[in-house]
Coordinates of C-alpha atoms and ligand atoms in Angstrom, one line a residue:
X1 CA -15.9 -25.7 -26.1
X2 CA -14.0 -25.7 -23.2
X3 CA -13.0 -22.4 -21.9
X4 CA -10.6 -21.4 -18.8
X5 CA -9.9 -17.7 -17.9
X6 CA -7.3 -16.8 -15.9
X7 CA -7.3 -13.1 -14.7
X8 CA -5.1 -12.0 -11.4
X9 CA -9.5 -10.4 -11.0
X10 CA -12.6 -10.6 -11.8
X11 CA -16.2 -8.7 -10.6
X12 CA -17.8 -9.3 -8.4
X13 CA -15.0 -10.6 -6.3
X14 CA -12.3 -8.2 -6.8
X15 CA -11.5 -5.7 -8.5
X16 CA -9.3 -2.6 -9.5
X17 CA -10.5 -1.3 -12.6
X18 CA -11.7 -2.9 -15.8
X19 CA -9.7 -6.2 -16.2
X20 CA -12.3 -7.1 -13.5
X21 CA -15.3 -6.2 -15.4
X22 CA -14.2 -8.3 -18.6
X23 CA -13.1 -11.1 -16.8
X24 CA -16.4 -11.2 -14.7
X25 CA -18.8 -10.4 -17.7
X26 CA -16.9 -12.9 -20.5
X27 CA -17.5 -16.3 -18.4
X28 CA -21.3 -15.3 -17.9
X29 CA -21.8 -14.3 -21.5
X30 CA -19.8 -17.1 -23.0
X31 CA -21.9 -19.7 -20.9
X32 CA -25.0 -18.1 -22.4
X33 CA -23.2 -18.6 -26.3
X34 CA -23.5 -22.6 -24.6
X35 CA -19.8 -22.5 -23.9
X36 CA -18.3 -24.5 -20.6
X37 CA -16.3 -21.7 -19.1
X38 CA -14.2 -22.2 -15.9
X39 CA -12.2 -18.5 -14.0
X40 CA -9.3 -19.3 -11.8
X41 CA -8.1 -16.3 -9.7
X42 CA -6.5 -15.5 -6.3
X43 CA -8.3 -16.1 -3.0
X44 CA -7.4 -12.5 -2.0
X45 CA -8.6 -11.1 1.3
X46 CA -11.1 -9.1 -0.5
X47 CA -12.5 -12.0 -1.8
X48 CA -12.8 -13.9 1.4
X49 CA -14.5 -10.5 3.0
X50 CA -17.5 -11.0 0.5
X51 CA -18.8 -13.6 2.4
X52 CA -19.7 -15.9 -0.8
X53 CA -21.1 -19.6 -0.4
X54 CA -17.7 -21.7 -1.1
X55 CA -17.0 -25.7 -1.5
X56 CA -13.2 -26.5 -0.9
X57 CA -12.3 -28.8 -4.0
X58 CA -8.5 -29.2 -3.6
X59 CA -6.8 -29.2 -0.1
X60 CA -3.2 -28.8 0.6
X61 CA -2.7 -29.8 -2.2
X62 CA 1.3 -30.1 -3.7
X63 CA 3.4 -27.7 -5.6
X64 CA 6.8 -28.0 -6.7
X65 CA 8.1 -24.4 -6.0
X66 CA 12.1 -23.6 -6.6
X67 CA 12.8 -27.2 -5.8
X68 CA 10.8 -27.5 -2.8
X69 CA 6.9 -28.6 -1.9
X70 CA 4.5 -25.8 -1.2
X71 CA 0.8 -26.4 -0.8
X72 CA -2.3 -24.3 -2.2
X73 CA -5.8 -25.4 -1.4
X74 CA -8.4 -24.4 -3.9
X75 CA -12.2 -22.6 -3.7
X76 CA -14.8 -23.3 -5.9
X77 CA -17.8 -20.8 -5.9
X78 CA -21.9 -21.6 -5.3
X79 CA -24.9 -21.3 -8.1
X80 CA -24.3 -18.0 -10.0
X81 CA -20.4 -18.0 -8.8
X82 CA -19.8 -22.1 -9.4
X83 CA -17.4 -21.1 -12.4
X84 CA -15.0 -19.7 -10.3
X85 CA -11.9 -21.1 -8.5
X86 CA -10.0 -19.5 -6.2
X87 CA -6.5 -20.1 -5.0
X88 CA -6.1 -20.0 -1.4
X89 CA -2.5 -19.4 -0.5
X90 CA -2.4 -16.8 2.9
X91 CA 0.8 -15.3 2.7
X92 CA 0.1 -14.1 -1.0
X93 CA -3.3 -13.5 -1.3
X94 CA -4.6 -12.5 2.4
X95 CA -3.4 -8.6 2.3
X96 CA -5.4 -5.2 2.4
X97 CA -4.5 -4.9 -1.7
X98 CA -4.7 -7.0 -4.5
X99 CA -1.3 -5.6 -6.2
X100 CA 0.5 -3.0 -3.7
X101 CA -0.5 0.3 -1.3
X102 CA -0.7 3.5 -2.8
X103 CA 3.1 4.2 -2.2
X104 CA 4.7 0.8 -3.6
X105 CA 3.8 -2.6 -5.8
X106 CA 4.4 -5.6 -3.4
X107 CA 8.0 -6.2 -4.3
X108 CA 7.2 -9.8 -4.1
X109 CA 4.3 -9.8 -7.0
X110 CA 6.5 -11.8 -9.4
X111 CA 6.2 -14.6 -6.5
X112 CA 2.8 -14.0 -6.0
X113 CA 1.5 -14.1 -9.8
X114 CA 3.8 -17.2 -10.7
X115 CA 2.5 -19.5 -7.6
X116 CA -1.3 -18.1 -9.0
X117 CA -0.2 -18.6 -12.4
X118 CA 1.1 -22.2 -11.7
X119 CA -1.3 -23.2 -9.2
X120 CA -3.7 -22.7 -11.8
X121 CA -2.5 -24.9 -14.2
X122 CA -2.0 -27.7 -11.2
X123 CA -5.6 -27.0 -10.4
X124 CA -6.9 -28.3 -13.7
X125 CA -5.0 -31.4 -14.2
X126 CA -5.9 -32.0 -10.5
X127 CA -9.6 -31.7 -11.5
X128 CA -9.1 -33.2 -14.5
X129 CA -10.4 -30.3 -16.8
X130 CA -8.8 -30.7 -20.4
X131 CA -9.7 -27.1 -21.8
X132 CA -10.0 -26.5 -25.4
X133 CA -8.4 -23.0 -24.8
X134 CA -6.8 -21.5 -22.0
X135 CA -7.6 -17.4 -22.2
X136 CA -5.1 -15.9 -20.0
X137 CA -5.2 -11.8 -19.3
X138 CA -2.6 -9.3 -18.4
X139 CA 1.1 -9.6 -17.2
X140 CA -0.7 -11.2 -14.0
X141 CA -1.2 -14.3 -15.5
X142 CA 0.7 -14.1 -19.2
X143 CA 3.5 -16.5 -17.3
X144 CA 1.1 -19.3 -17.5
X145 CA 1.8 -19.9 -21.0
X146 CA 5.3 -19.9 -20.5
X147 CA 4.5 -23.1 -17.8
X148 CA 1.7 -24.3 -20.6
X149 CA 4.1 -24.7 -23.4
X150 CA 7.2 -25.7 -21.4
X151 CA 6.4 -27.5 -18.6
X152 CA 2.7 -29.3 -19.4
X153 CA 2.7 -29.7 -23.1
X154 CA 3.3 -33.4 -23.0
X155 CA 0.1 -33.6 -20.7
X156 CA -2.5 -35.9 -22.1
X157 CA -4.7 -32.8 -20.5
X158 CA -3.1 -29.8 -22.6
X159 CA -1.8 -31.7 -25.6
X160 CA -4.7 -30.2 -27.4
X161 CA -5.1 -27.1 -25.3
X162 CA -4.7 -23.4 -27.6
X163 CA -4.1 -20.4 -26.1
X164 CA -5.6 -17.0 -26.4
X165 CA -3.6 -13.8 -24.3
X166 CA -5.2 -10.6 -24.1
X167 CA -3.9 -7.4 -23.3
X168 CA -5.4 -4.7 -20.7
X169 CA -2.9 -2.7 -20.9
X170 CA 1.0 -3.1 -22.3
X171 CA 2.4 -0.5 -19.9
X172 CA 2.1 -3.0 -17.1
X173 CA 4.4 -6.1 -18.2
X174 CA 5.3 -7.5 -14.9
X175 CA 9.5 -7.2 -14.7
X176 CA 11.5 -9.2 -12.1
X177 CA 14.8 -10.5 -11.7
X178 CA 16.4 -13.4 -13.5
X179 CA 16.4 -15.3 -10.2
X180 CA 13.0 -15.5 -10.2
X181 CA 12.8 -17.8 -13.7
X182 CA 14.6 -21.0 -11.7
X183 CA 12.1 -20.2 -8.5
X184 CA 9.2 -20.6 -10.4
X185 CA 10.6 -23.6 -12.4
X186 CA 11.4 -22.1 -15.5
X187 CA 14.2 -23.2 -18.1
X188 CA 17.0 -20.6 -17.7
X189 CA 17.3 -20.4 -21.5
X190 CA 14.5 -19.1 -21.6
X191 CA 16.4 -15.4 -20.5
X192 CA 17.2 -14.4 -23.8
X193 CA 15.9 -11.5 -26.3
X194 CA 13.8 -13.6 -27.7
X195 CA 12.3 -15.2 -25.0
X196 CA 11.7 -13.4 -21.8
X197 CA 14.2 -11.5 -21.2
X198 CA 14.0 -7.6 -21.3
X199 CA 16.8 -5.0 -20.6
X200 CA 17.8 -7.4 -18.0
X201 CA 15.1 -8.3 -16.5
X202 CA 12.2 -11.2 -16.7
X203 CA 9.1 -9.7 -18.6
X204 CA 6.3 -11.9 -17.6
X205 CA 3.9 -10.7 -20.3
X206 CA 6.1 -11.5 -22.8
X207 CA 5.4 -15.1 -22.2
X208 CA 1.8 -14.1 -23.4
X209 CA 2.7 -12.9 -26.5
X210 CA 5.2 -15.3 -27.5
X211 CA 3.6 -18.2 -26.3
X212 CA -0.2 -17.8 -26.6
X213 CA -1.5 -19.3 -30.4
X214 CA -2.8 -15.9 -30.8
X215 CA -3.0 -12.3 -29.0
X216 CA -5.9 -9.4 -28.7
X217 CA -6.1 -6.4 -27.2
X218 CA -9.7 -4.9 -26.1
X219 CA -10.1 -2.4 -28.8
X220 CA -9.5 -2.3 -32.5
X221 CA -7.4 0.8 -32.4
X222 CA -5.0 -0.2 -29.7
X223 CA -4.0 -3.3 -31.3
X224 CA -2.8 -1.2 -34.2
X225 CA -1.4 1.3 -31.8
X226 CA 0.7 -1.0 -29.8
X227 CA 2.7 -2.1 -33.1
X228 CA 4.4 1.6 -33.3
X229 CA 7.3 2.7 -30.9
X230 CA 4.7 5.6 -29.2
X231 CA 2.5 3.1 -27.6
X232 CA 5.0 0.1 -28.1
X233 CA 6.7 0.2 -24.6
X234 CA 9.4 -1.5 -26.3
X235 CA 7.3 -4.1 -27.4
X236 CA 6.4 -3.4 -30.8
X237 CA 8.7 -5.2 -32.6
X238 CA 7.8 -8.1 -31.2
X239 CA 4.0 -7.4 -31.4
X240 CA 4.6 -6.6 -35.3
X241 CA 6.0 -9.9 -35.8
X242 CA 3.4 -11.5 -34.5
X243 CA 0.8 -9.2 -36.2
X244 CA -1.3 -11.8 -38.4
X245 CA -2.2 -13.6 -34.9
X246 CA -2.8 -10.1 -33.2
X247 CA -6.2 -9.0 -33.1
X248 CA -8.9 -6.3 -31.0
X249 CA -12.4 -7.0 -29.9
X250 CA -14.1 -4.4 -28.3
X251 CA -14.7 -4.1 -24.8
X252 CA -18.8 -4.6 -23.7
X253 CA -21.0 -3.9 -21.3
X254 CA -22.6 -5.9 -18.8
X255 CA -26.0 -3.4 -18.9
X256 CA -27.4 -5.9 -16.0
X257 CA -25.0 -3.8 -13.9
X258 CA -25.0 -0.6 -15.7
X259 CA -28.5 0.7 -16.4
X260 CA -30.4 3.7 -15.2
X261 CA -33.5 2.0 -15.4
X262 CA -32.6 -0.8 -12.7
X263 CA -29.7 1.1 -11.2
X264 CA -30.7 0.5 -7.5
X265 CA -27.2 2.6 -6.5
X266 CA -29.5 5.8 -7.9
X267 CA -31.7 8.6 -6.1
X268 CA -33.6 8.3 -9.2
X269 CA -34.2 5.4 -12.0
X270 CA -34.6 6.7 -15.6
X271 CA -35.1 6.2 -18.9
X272 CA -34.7 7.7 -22.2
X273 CA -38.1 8.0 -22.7
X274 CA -38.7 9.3 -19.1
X275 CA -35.7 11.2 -17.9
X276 CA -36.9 13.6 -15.3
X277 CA -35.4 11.2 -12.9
X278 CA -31.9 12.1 -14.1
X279 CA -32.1 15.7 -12.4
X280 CA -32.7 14.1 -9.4
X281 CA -29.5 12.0 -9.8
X282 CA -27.9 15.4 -10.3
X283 CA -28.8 17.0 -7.0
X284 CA -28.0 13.8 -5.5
X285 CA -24.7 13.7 -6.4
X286 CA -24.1 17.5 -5.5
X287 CA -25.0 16.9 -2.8
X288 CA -23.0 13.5 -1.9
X289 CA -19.5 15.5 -2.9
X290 CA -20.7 18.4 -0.6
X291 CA -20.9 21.4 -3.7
X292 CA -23.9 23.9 -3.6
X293 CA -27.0 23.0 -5.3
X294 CA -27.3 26.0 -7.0
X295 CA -24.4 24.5 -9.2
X296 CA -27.3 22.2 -11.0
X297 CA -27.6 24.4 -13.9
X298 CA -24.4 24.6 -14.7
X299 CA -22.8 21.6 -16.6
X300 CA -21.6 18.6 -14.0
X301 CA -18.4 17.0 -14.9
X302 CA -17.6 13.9 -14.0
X303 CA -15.1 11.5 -13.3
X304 CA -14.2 8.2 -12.3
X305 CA -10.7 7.0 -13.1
X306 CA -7.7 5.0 -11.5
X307 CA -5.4 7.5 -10.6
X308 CA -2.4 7.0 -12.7
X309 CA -0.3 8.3 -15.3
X310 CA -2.0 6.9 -18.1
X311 CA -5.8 8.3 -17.5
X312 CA -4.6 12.4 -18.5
X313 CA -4.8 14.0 -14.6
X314 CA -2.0 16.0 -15.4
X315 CA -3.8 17.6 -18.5
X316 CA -6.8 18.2 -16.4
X317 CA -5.0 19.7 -13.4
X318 CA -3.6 22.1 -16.2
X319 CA -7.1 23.3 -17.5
X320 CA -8.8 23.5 -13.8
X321 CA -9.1 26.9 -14.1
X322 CA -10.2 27.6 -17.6
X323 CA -12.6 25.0 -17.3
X324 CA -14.2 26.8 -14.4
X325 CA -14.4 30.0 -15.6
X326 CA -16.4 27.8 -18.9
X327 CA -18.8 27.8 -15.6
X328 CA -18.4 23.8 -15.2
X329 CA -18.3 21.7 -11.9
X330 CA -16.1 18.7 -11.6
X331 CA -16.5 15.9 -9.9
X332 CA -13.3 12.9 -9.3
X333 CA -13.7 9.8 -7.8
X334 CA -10.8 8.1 -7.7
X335 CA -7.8 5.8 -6.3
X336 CA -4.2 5.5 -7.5
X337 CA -0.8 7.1 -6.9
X338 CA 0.1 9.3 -4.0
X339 CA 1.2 12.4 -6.6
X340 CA -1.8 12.4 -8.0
X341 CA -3.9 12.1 -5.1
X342 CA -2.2 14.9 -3.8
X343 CA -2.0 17.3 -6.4
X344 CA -5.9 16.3 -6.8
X345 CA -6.2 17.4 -3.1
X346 CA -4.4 21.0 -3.4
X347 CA -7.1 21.4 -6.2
X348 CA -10.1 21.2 -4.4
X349 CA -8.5 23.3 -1.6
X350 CA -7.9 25.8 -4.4
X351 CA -11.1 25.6 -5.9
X352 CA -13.8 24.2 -3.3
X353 CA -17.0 25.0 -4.4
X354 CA -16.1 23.9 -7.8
X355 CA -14.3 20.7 -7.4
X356 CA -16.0 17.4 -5.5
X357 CA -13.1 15.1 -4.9
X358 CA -13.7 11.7 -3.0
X359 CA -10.3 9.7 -2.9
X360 CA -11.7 5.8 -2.4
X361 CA -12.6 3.0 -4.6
X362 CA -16.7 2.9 -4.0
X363 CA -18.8 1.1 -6.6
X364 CA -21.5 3.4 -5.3
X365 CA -20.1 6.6 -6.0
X366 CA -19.2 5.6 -9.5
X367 CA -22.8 4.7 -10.2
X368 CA -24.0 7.9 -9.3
X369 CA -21.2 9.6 -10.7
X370 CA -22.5 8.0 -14.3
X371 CA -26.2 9.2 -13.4
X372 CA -25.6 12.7 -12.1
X373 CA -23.4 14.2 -14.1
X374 CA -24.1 15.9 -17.8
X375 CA -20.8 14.8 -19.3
X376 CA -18.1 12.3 -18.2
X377 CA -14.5 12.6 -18.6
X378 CA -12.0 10.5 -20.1
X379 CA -8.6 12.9 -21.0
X380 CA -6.3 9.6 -21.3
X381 CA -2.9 9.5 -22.4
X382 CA -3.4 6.6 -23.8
X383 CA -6.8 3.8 -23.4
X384 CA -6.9 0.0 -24.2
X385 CA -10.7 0.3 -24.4
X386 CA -11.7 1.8 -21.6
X387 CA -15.6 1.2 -20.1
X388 CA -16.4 4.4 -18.3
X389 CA -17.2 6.0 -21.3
X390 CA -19.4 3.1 -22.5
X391 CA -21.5 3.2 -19.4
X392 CA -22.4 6.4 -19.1
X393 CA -23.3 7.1 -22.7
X394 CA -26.6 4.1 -21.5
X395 CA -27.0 6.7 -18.5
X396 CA -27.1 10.0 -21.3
X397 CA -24.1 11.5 -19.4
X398 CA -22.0 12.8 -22.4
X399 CA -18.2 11.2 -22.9
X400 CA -15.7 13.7 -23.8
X401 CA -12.6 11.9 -24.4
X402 CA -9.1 11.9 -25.8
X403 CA -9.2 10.7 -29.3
X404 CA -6.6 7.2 -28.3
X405 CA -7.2 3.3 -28.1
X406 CA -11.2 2.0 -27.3
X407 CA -11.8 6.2 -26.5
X408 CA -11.5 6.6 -30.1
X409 CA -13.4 3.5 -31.4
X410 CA -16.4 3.6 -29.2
X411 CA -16.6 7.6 -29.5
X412 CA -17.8 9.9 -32.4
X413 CA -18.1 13.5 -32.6
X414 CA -21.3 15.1 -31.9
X415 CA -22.4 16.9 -35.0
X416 CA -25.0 20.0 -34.3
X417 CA -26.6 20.3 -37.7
X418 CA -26.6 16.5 -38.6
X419 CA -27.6 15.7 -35.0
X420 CA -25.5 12.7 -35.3
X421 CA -22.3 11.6 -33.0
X422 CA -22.2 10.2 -29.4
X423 CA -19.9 12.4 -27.8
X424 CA -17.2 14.7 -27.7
X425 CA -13.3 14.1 -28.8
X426 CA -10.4 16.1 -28.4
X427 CA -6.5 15.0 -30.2
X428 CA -3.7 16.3 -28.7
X429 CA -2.3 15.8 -25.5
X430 CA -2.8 19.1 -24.4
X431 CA -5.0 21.2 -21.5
X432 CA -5.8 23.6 -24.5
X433 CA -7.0 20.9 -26.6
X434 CA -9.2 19.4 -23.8
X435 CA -10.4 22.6 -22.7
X436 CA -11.3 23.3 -26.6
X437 CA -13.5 20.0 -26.6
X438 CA -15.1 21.4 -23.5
X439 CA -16.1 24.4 -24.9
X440 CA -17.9 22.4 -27.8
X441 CA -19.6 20.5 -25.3
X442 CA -20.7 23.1 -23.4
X443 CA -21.7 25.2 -26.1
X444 CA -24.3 22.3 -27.0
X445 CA -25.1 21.8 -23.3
X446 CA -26.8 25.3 -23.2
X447 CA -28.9 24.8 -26.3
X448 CA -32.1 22.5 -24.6
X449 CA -33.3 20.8 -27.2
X450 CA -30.0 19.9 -29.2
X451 CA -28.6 18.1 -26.1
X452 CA -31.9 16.5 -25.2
X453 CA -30.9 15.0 -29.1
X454 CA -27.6 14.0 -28.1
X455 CA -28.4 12.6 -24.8
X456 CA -30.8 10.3 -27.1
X457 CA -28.0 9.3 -29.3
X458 CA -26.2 8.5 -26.4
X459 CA -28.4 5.9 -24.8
X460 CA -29.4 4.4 -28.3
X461 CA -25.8 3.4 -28.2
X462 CA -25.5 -0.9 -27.9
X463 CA -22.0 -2.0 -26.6
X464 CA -23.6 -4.7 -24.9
X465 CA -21.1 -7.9 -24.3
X466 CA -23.6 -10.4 -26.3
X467 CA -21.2 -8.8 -29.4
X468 CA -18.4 -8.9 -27.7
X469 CA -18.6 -13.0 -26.3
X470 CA -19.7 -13.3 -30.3
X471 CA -16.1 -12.3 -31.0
X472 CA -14.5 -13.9 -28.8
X473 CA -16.1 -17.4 -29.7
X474 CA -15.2 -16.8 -33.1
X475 CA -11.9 -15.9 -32.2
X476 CA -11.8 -19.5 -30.2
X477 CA -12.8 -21.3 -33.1
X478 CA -10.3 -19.8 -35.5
X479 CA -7.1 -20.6 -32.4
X480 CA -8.4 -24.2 -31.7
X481 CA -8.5 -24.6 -35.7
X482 CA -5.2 -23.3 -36.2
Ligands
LIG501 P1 -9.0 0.9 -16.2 O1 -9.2 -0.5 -16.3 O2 -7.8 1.4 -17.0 O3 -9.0 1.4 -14.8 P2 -11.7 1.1 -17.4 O4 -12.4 2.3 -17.9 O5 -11.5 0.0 -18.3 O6 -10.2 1.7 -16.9 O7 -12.4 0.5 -16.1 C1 -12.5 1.2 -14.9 C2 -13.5 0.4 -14.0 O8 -13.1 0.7 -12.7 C3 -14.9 1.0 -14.2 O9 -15.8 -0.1 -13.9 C4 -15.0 2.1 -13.2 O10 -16.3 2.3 -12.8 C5 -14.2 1.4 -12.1 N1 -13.5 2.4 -11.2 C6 -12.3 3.1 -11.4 N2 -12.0 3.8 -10.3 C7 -13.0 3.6 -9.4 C8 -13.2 4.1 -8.1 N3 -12.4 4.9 -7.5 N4 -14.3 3.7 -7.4 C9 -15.2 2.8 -8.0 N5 -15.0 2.3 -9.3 C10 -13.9 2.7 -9.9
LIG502 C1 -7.2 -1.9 -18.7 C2 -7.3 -0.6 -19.6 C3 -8.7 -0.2 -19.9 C4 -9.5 -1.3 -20.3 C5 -9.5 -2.4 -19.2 C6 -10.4 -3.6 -19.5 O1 -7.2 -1.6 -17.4 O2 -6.5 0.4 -19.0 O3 -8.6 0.7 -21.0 O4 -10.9 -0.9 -20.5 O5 -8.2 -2.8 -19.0 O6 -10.1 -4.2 -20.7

């Protein structure tokens, strides 16, 4: 089979939060299922900055844009990175961010992820790639479907093509104006309810539910949430009509990148069977947020989110106190939204030998945020899947998590007399319910031999992505069936 993902990115050439670890770990673990597997993102400055080994493949080549001709050349990558394409078009792609600075989205994204979206689909006809299934992700590139089925379907190349969108996350649907439809070359009949119009506006990732041959989202739960009106963002009706192609596969782990044992980003390596190196990944990362060492027998929480309104900071900020007088240490990493950031801020001034705070994106960090700390955080709103939790439970660090989306799939309950569960889950949207989660959690913390038990459980867990590409391929076969 014939397989080309398009994702606005992908590790390890850019990335802002998990869409790029899917869309970097599916083409590798398809290709090991024996499946010919092609990614086509942007040539963003970041990507450009990593120095990779690249061939040019298309130059200057033509694209019919809003009735004129604009060019795009196109990048293909080297030996472990040959899968992937990049589109190289400057006055998109080359800026400090891949969506928009802390303060503001690039007003002209909708631009942006059309020219992507239909330099793309240019791209393979100019290669002459005829793919079995085109596996588009996220508002980012949803729109390609919309160019698929209305502008390419009587393509010799795409007559046979199927199409598979999955959804990171509904909040983000990519809204513009109508203008935009005729700019990027789209029928303006297409701007009714049921088509792509929204409240007045252009929803881009409606394209990819209306127009893929079938939908997922990255955990079981959230595809059943997103069909009611509290996790809808007025999208549910739609997604309940098309529930019998709606489907959720599980999020994996790529554990060549996420393993204590090989984790070259540690003070320490580790493993379950020798885990002395683990305290050392604890004073380490005491010691990298600037709190007191003396802090190491106390419970570290950690912490490694976007900053945004979905991931629960306002919950958090809400039990600071409580949770410190439980005797715990935090530790954020993190990136996002000015508010947050600064309300973040006025919390470590509040509570400094407490609260580490680093505000950056730093791969680094993360790593030894997953090693160091005793229990990792995850107080969401709402979750899609969500990966943090899944990698630390292979570095023994202890999710506590809201009970919402993949949080709630890949989470159970730590039980102290059965000695079963993986974790710690709270319900409500509340500080009081987080803070009564952590008291459970800490409460097993201080018993040795019981959380030496759980930490086992935790590291026995297997979300590796050789199940998840398993679903996926069987997901392929059932759309290019249908
Ligand atoms: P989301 O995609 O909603 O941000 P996920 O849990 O699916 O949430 O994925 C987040 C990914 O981004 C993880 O790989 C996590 O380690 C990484 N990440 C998030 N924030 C940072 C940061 N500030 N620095 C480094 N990595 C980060
Ligand atoms: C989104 C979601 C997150 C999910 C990730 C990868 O960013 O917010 O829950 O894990 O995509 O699918």
């Amino acid at each position: 089979m014939k397989i080309v993902i398009l994702s606005s990115e992908a590790t390890p050439f850019a990335k802002t939060g998990g869409l790029a670890d899917v869309a970097g770990a599916l083409p590798k673990f398809l290709s090991k299922l024996g499946l010919e597997v092609k990614l086509v993102m942007p040539f963003y400055r970041e990507v450009r900055k990593r120095g990779l080994l690249l061939r040019q493949v298309l130059e200057d080549h033509p694209l019919d844009w809003g009735g004129r001709r604009e060019t795009f050349s196109v990048w293909q990558g080297s030996g472990d990175s040959a899968f992937a394409f990049f589109i190289e078009k400057d006055e998109w792609y080359d800026r400090d961010f891949l969506y928009g600075t802390p303060a503001s989205d690039y007003p002209d994204n909708g631009e942006r992820f059309s020219f992507y979206s239909k330099a793309a689909l240019e791209t393979l006809k100019a290669l002459d790639f005829a793919p079995d299934i085109i596996h588009a992700h996220d508002w980012q590139s949803a729109i390609a479907l919309a160019h698929l089925e209305f502008l390419h379907r009587e393509n010799p190349r795409f007559k046979n093509t199927r199409s598979l969108f999955t959804i990171h996350n509904l909040a983000y649907q990519g809204l513009f104006e109508k203008s935009l439809l005729a700019e990027i070359g789209l029928p303006d009949s297409l701007f009714t309810m049921d088509n792509l119009e929204f409240f007045g506006k252009v929803n881009f990732l409606k394209a990819g539910i209306l127009y893929a041959t079938a939908v997922n989202t990255v955990s079981p739960r959230y595809s059943r949430e997103i069909q009611t009106p509290e996790f809808g963002h007025g999208l549910d009706g739609l997604l309940r009509k098309r529930k019998d192609a709606l489907f959720g596969i599980l999020n994996g782990v790529d554990y060549s990148a996420w393993d204590p044992g090989q984790d070259l980003f540690l003070a320490a390596r580790y493993t379950p069977s020798l885990l002395d190196g683990k305290a050392d990944c604890k004073n380490d990362l005491l010691e990298t947020f600037g709190l007191p060492l003396s802090r190491k027998e106390a419970p570290v929480i950690g912490m490694v989110s976007r900053l945004a309104g979905q991931k629960g900071l306002d919950i958090l900020v809400e039990a600071l106190g409580d949770l410190f007088t439980l005797g715990a240490t935090l530790v954020i990493l993190g990136t996002g939204e000015e508010k947050i950031q600064n309300a973040l801020i006025a919390a470590r001034e509040r509570y400094p030998s407490f609260l580490g705070l680093k505000i950056a994106f730093d791969d680094r960090v993360a790593h030894k945020i997953m090693a160091g700390s005793d229990i990792l955080l995850i107080p969401s709103r709402y979750e899609p899947c969500g990966l943090t939790q899944m990698y630390s439970l292979k570095y023994g660090t202890i999710p506590l998590v809201r009970a919402t989306g993949g949080l709630d799939d890949s989470i159970q309950e730590f039980h102290t007399d059965r000695g079963e569960g993986n974790g710690f889950k709270f319900e409500d949207y509340s500080a009081r319910a987080l803070l009564d989660a952590a008291r459970r959690a800490i409460k097993v913390y201080d018993k040795k031999s019981t959380w030496d038990r759980l930490i086992q459980n935790a590291m026995a867990a297997d979300f590796s992505w050789d199940r998840s590409a398993r679903e996926y391929l069987t997901l392929y076969q059932k759309i290019a069936g249908l």
